[in-house]
JSON list of C-alpha atoms in Angstrom, two decimals:
[
{"chain": "Y", "resi": 1, "resn": "MET", "atom": "CA", "xyz": [-0.02, 0.05, 0.03]},
{"chain": "Y", "resi": 2, "resn": "ALA", "atom": "CA", "xyz": [3.06, 2.23, -0.26]},
{"chain": "Y", "resi": 3, "resn": "ASP", "atom": "CA", "xyz": [2.13, 3.75, -3.60]},
{"chain": "Y", "resi": 4, "resn": "VAL", "atom": "CA", "xyz": [-1.41, 4.30, -2.61]},
{"chain": "Y", "resi": 5, "resn": "ASP", "atom": "CA", "xyz": [-2.79, 7.96, -2.47]},
{"chain": "Y", "resi": 6, "resn": "PRO", "atom": "CA", "xyz": [-2.26, 9.21, 1.24]},
{"chain": "Y", "resi": 7, "resn": "GLN", "atom": "CA", "xyz": [-5.77, 10.41, 1.49]},
{"chain": "Y", "resi": 8, "resn": "LEU", "atom": "CA", "xyz": [-7.16, 7.10, 0.29]},
{"chain": "Y", "resi": 9, "resn": "ARG", "atom": "CA", "xyz": [-4.92, 5.19, 2.64]},
{"chain": "Y", "resi": 10, "resn": "ASP", "atom": "CA", "xyz": [-6.13, 7.35, 5.51]},
{"chain": "Y", "resi": 11, "resn": "ARG", "atom": "CA", "xyz": [-9.75, 6.48, 4.53]},
{"chain": "Y", "resi": 12, "resn": "ILE", "atom": "CA", "xyz": [-9.01, 2.78, 4.33]},
{"chain": "Y", "resi": 13, "resn": "GLU", "atom": "CA", "xyz": [-7.30, 2.89, 7.85]},
{"chain": "Y", "resi": 14, "resn": "SER", "atom": "CA", "xyz": [-10.24, 4.84, 9.11]},
{"chain": "Y", "resi": 15, "resn": "VAL", "atom": "CA", "xyz": [-12.67, 2.25, 7.84]},
{"chain": "Y", "resi": 16, "resn": "ILE", "atom": "CA", "xyz": [-10.52, -0.55, 9.26]},
{"chain": "Y", "resi": 17, "resn": "ASN", "atom": "CA", "xyz": [-10.50, 1.11, 12.66]},
{"chain": "Y", "resi": 18, "resn": "ARG", "atom": "CA", "xyz": [-14.26, 1.42, 12.75]},
{"chain": "Y", "resi": 19, "resn": "LEU", "atom": "CA", "xyz": [-14.55, -2.06, 11.52]},
{"chain": "Y", "resi": 20, "resn": "LEU", "atom": "CA", "xyz": [-12.41, -3.41, 14.44]},
{"chain": "Y", "resi": 21, "resn": "GLU", "atom": "CA", "xyz": [-14.36, -1.18, 16.89]},
{"chain": "Y", "resi": 22, "resn": "ALA", "atom": "CA", "xyz": [-17.51, -2.46, 15.68]},
{"chain": "Y", "resi": 23, "resn": "GLN", "atom": "CA", "xyz": [-16.34, -6.14, 16.02]},
{"chain": "Y", "resi": 24, "resn": "THR", "atom": "CA", "xyz": [-15.15, -5.52, 19.56]},
{"chain": "Y", "resi": 25, "resn": "LEU", "atom": "CA", "xyz": [-18.60, -4.07, 20.47]},
{"chain": "Y", "resi": 26, "resn": "LYS", "atom": "CA", "xyz": [-20.38, -6.90, 18.69]},
{"chain": "Y", "resi": 27, "resn": "GLU", "atom": "CA", "xyz": [-18.33, -9.38, 20.85]},
{"chain": "Y", "resi": 28, "resn": "PHE", "atom": "CA", "xyz": [-19.28, -7.37, 24.01]},
{"chain": "Y", "resi": 29, "resn": "SER", "atom": "CA", "xyz": [-22.86, -7.39, 23.01]},
{"chain": "Y", "resi": 30, "resn": "LYS", "atom": "CA", "xyz": [-22.83, -11.14, 22.42]},
{"chain": "Y", "resi": 31, "resn": "ASN", "atom": "CA", "xyz": [-21.07, -11.82, 25.74]},
{"chain": "Y", "resi": 32, "resn": "THR", "atom": "CA", "xyz": [-23.70, -9.62, 27.52]},
{"chain": "Y", "resi": 33, "resn": "LEU", "atom": "CA", "xyz": [-26.43, -11.72, 26.02]},
{"chain": "Y", "resi": 34, "resn": "LYS", "atom": "CA", "xyz": [-24.72, -14.90, 27.02]},
{"chain": "Y", "resi": 35, "resn": "GLU", "atom": "CA", "xyz": [-24.38, -13.75, 30.59]},
{"chain": "Y", "resi": 36, "resn": "CYS", "atom": "CA", "xyz": [-27.99, -12.73, 30.70]},
{"chain": "Y", "resi": 37, "resn": "SER", "atom": "CA", "xyz": [-28.90, -16.11, 29.49]},
{"chain": "Y", "resi": 38, "resn": "VAL", "atom": "CA", "xyz": [-26.89, -17.88, 32.09]},
{"chain": "Y", "resi": 39, "resn": "ASP", "atom": "CA", "xyz": [-28.21, -15.64, 34.81]},
{"chain": "Y", "resi": 40, "resn": "GLY", "atom": "CA", "xyz": [-31.77, -16.23, 33.61]},
{"chain": "Y", "resi": 41, "resn": "CYS", "atom": "CA", "xyz": [-31.33, -19.94, 34.16]},
{"chain": "Y", "resi": 42, "resn": "VAL", "atom": "CA", "xyz": [-29.34, -19.83, 37.48]},
{"chain": "Y", "resi": 43, "resn": "GLU", "atom": "CA", "xyz": [-31.57, -17.20, 39.34]},
{"chain": "Y", "resi": 44, "resn": "PRO", "atom": "CA", "xyz": [-34.85, -19.28, 39.35]},
{"chain": "Y", "resi": 45, "resn": "ARG", "atom": "CA", "xyz": [-32.97, -22.07, 41.03]},
{"chain": "Y", "resi": 46, "resn": "GLU", "atom": "CA", "xyz": [-31.25, -19.68, 43.50]},
{"chain": "Y", "resi": 47, "resn": "ARG", "atom": "CA", "xyz": [-34.82, -18.35, 44.27]},
{"chain": "Y", "resi": 48, "resn": "ALA", "atom": "CA", "xyz": [-36.09, -21.87, 44.81]},
{"chain": "Y", "resi": 49, "resn": "VAL", "atom": "CA", "xyz": [-33.23, -22.68, 47.11]},
{"chain": "Y", "resi": 50, "resn": "PHE", "atom": "CA", "xyz": [-33.82, -19.38, 49.10]},
{"chain": "Y", "resi": 51, "resn": "HIS", "atom": "CA", "xyz": [-37.41, -20.16, 49.51]},
{"chain": "Y", "resi": 52, "resn": "TYR", "atom": "CA", "xyz": [-36.72, -23.59, 50.70]},
{"chain": "Y", "resi": 53, "resn": "ARG", "atom": "CA", "xyz": [-34.18, -22.21, 53.31]},
{"chain": "Y", "resi": 54, "resn": "VAL", "atom": "CA", "xyz": [-36.72, -19.61, 54.55]},
{"chain": "Y", "resi": 55, "resn": "ASN", "atom": "CA", "xyz": [-39.41, -22.32, 54.77]},
{"chain": "Y", "resi": 56, "resn": "PHE", "atom": "CA", "xyz": [-36.98, -24.62, 56.74]},
{"chain": "Y", "resi": 57, "resn": "LEU", "atom": "CA", "xyz": [-36.07, -21.76, 59.01]},
{"chain": "Y", "resi": 58, "resn": "LEU", "atom": "CA", "xyz": [-39.79, -21.06, 59.60]},
{"chain": "Y", "resi": 59, "resn": "LYS", "atom": "CA", "xyz": [-40.42, -24.78, 60.44]},
{"chain": "Y", "resi": 60, "resn": "GLU", "atom": "CA", "xyz": [-37.49, -24.72, 62.93]},
{"chain": "Y", "resi": 61, "resn": "ALA", "atom": "CA", "xyz": [-38.78, -21.73, 64.58]},
{"chain": "Y", "resi": 62, "resn": "ILE", "atom": "CA", "xyz": [-42.42, -23.13, 64.80]},
{"chain": "Y", "resi": 63, "resn": "ASP", "atom": "CA", "xyz": [-40.89, -26.41, 66.06]},
{"chain": "Y", "resi": 64, "resn": "LYS", "atom": "CA", "xyz": [-39.16, -24.45, 68.78]},
{"chain": "Y", "resi": 65, "resn": "VAL", "atom": "CA", "xyz": [-42.34, -22.78, 69.78]},
{"chain": "Y", "resi": 66, "resn": "ILE", "atom": "CA", "xyz": [-44.11, -26.15, 69.87]},
{"chain": "Y", "resi": 67, "resn": "ALA", "atom": "CA", "xyz": [-41.34, -27.61, 72.10]},
{"chain": "Y", "resi": 68, "resn": "GLU", "atom": "CA", "xyz": [-41.48, -24.66, 74.43]},
{"chain": "Y", "resi": 69, "resn": "ASN", "atom": "CA", "xyz": [-45.34, -25.14, 74.68]},
{"chain": "Y", "resi": 70, "resn": "ARG", "atom": "CA", "xyz": [-45.01, -28.94, 75.40]},
{"chain": "Y", "resi": 71, "resn": "SER", "atom": "CA", "xyz": [-42.57, -28.15, 78.18]},
{"chain": "Y", "resi": 72, "resn": "CYS", "atom": "CA", "xyz": [-45.06, -25.78, 79.79]},
{"chain": "Y", "resi": 73, "resn": "GLY", "atom": "CA", "xyz": [-48.10, -28.02, 79.45]},
{"chain": "Y", "resi": 74, "resn": "ALA", "atom": "CA", "xyz": [-51.25, -26.74, 77.58]},
{"chain": "Y", "resi": 75, "resn": "ILE", "atom": "CA", "xyz": [-50.84, -24.47, 74.60]},
{"chain": "Y", "resi": 76, "resn": "PRO", "atom": "CA", "xyz": [-51.47, -20.69, 75.55]},
{"chain": "Y", "resi": 77, "resn": "SER", "atom": "CA", "xyz": [-53.18, -18.57, 73.08]},
{"chain": "Y", "resi": 78, "resn": "HIS", "atom": "CA", "xyz": [-50.32, -16.17, 72.89]},
{"chain": "Y", "resi": 79, "resn": "ASP", "atom": "CA", "xyz": [-48.09, -18.99, 71.60]},
{"chain": "Y", "resi": 80, "resn": "ILE", "atom": "CA", "xyz": [-50.46, -19.26, 68.42]},
{"chain": "Y", "resi": 81, "resn": "SER", "atom": "CA", "xyz": [-49.81, -15.48, 68.17]},
{"chain": "Y", "resi": 82, "resn": "ARG", "atom": "CA", "xyz": [-46.03, -16.17, 68.10]},
{"chain": "Y", "resi": 83, "resn": "VAL", "atom": "CA", "xyz": [-46.37, -18.71, 65.30]},
{"chain": "Y", "resi": 84, "resn": "LEU", "atom": "CA", "xyz": [-48.52, -16.23, 63.34]},
{"chain": "Y", "resi": 85, "resn": "GLN", "atom": "CA", "xyz": [-45.88, -13.55, 63.94]},
{"chain": "Y", "resi": 86, "resn": "LEU", "atom": "CA", "xyz": [-43.10, -15.89, 62.69]},
{"chain": "Y", "resi": 87, "resn": "GLU", "atom": "CA", "xyz": [-45.19, -16.85, 59.55]},
{"chain": "Y", "resi": 88, "resn": "ALA", "atom": "CA", "xyz": [-45.77, -13.10, 58.97]},
{"chain": "Y", "resi": 89, "resn": "TYR", "atom": "CA", "xyz": [-42.09, -12.30, 59.41]},
{"chain": "Y", "resi": 90, "resn": "TYR", "atom": "CA", "xyz": [-40.89, -15.06, 57.11]},
{"chain": "Y", "resi": 91, "resn": "GLN", "atom": "CA", "xyz": [-43.44, -14.27, 54.54]},
{"chain": "Y", "resi": 92, "resn": "GLY", "atom": "CA", "xyz": [-42.14, -10.65, 54.43]},
{"chain": "Y", "resi": 93, "resn": "VAL", "atom": "CA", "xyz": [-38.62, -12.15, 54.01]},
{"chain": "Y", "resi": 94, "resn": "ARG", "atom": "CA", "xyz": [-39.75, -14.17, 50.87]},
{"chain": "Y", "resi": 95, "resn": "ASP", "atom": "CA", "xyz": [-41.82, -11.03, 49.63]},
{"chain": "Y", "resi": 96, "resn": "ASP", "atom": "CA", "xyz": [-38.75, -8.86, 49.95]},
{"chain": "Y", "resi": 97, "resn": "TYR", "atom": "CA", "xyz": [-36.68, -11.40, 48.06]},
{"chain": "Y", "resi": 98, "resn": "ASP", "atom": "CA", "xyz": [-39.17, -11.73, 45.41]},
{"chain": "Y", "resi": 99, "resn": "ARG", "atom": "CA", "xyz": [-39.45, -7.97, 44.92]},
{"chain": "Y", "resi": 100, "resn": "LYS", "atom": "CA", "xyz": [-35.62, -7.80, 44.49]},
{"chain": "Y", "resi": 101, "resn": "TYR", "atom": "CA", "xyz": [-35.74, -10.87, 42.15]},
{"chain": "Y", "resi": 102, "resn": "GLN", "atom": "CA", "xyz": [-38.43, -9.21, 39.94]},
{"chain": "Y", "resi": 103, "resn": "ASP", "atom": "CA", "xyz": [-36.19, -5.94, 39.89]},
{"chain": "Y", "resi": 104, "resn": "ARG", "atom": "CA", "xyz": [-33.22, -8.10, 38.70]},
{"chain": "Y", "resi": 105, "resn": "VAL", "atom": "CA", "xyz": [-35.38, -9.82, 36.09]},
{"chain": "Y", "resi": 106, "resn": "GLY", "atom": "CA", "xyz": [-36.46, -6.41, 34.83]},
{"chain": "Y", "resi": 107, "resn": "GLU", "atom": "CA", "xyz": [-32.94, -5.18, 34.67]},
{"chain": "Y", "resi": 108, "resn": "ARG", "atom": "CA", "xyz": [-31.81, -8.27, 32.92]},
{"chain": "Y", "resi": 109, "resn": "GLN", "atom": "CA", "xyz": [-34.56, -7.91, 30.29]},
{"chain": "Y", "resi": 110, "resn": "GLU", "atom": "CA", "xyz": [-33.53, -4.16, 29.79]},
{"chain": "Y", "resi": 111, "resn": "LEU", "atom": "CA", "xyz": [-29.88, -5.39, 29.40]},
{"chain": "Y", "resi": 112, "resn": "ILE", "atom": "CA", "xyz": [-31.00, -7.98, 26.88]},
{"chain": "Y", "resi": 113, "resn": "ARG", "atom": "CA", "xyz": [-32.99, -5.36, 24.91]},
{"chain": "Y", "resi": 114, "resn": "ILE", "atom": "CA", "xyz": [-29.99, -2.97, 24.84]},
{"chain": "Y", "resi": 115, "resn": "ALA", "atom": "CA", "xyz": [-27.50, -5.64, 23.96]},
{"chain": "Y", "resi": 116, "resn": "THR", "atom": "CA", "xyz": [-29.66, -6.90, 21.22]},
{"chain": "Y", "resi": 117, "resn": "ASN", "atom": "CA", "xyz": [-30.00, -3.37, 19.72]},
{"chain": "Y", "resi": 118, "resn": "MET", "atom": "CA", "xyz": [-26.25, -2.81, 19.97]},
{"chain": "Y", "resi": 119, "resn": "LEU", "atom": "CA", "xyz": [-25.58, -6.21, 18.41]},
{"chain": "Y", "resi": 120, "resn": "GLU", "atom": "CA", "xyz": [-27.85, -5.25, 15.43]},
{"chain": "Y", "resi": 121, "resn": "GLN", "atom": "CA", "xyz": [-26.23, -1.92, 15.19]},
{"chain": "Y", "resi": 122, "resn": "GLU", "atom": "CA", "xyz": [-22.72, -3.20, 15.19]},
{"chain": "Y", "resi": 123, "resn": "GLU", "atom": "CA", "xyz": [-23.50, -5.93, 12.68]},
{"chain": "Y", "resi": 124, "resn": "THR", "atom": "CA", "xyz": [-24.90, -3.19, 10.43]},
{"chain": "Y", "resi": 125, "resn": "LYS", "atom": "CA", "xyz": [-21.65, -1.11, 10.99]},
{"chain": "Y", "resi": 126, "resn": "ILE", "atom": "CA", "xyz": [-19.61, -4.18, 10.07]},
{"chain": "Y", "resi": 127, "resn": "ARG", "atom": "CA", "xyz": [-21.51, -4.79, 6.84]},
{"chain": "Y", "resi": 128, "resn": "ARG", "atom": "CA", "xyz": [-21.30, -1.13, 5.79]},
{"chain": "Y", "resi": 129, "resn": "CYS", "atom": "CA", "xyz": [-17.46, -1.06, 6.69]},
{"chain": "Y", "resi": 130, "resn": "LYS", "atom": "CA", "xyz": [-16.77, -4.23, 4.71]},
{"chain": "Y", "resi": 131, "resn": "GLU", "atom": "CA", "xyz": [-18.50, -2.75, 1.71]},
{"chain": "Y", "resi": 132, "resn": "GLU", "atom": "CA", "xyz": [-16.82, 0.55, 1.97]},
{"chain": "Y", "resi": 133, "resn": "LEU", "atom": "CA", "xyz": [-13.50, -1.16, 2.44]},
{"chain": "Y", "resi": 134, "resn": "ARG", "atom": "CA", "xyz": [-14.00, -3.39, -0.68]},
{"chain": "Y", "resi": 135, "resn": "VAL", "atom": "CA", "xyz": [-14.77, -0.19, -2.83]},
{"chain": "Y", "resi": 136, "resn": "LEU", "atom": "CA", "xyz": [-11.73, 1.74, -1.21]},
{"chain": "Y", "resi": 137, "resn": "LEU", "atom": "CA", "xyz": [-9.48, -1.22, -1.90]},
{"chain": "Y", "resi": 138, "resn": "ARG", "atom": "CA", "xyz": [-10.60, -1.50, -5.49]},
{"chain": "Y", "resi": 139, "resn": "LEU", "atom": "CA", "xyz": [-9.96, 2.33, -5.94]},
{"chain": "Y", "resi": 140, "resn": "ALA", "atom": "CA", "xyz": [-6.45, 1.61, -4.48]},
{"chain": "Y", "resi": 141, "resn": "GLY", "atom": "CA", "xyz": [-5.92, -1.16, -7.09]},
{"chain": "Y", "resi": 142, "resn": "ILE", "atom": "CA", "xyz": [-5.86, -3.87, -4.52]},
{"chain": "Y", "resi": 143, "resn": "ALA", "atom": "CA", "xyz": [-7.73, -7.13, -5.24]},
{"chain": "Y", "resi": 144, "resn": "VAL", "atom": "CA", "xyz": [-10.00, -8.38, -2.61]}
]
């Protein structure tokens, strides 16, 4: 490319740089989509495990109340109130987790939307850069 017009060489280099940048952003978008896909598979399992653990803790707490009741004789009505309070507390823990989980799902869907748009834009840029590069190389007398 030594005998190519300097302006043409600069244009070719500019197109190559844009092409490389678009390919880098395309890979970034593809990796983002892959990560979102993995997170989308993993998070429901994590949610199920979290709920299982919370239910287990609730059962342990209720069993403790029942054991205390047995050691005291008859079940006083205020112990039923303790069980209801425990259930309400642990339901609040589950609800709080579910709200945060839904927020993460929404954020992931937004990331997927953005990454998909970026991917489409970068693929379009790559196509255009390749077409422009072919034309410029032909002008420079370089066979493609």
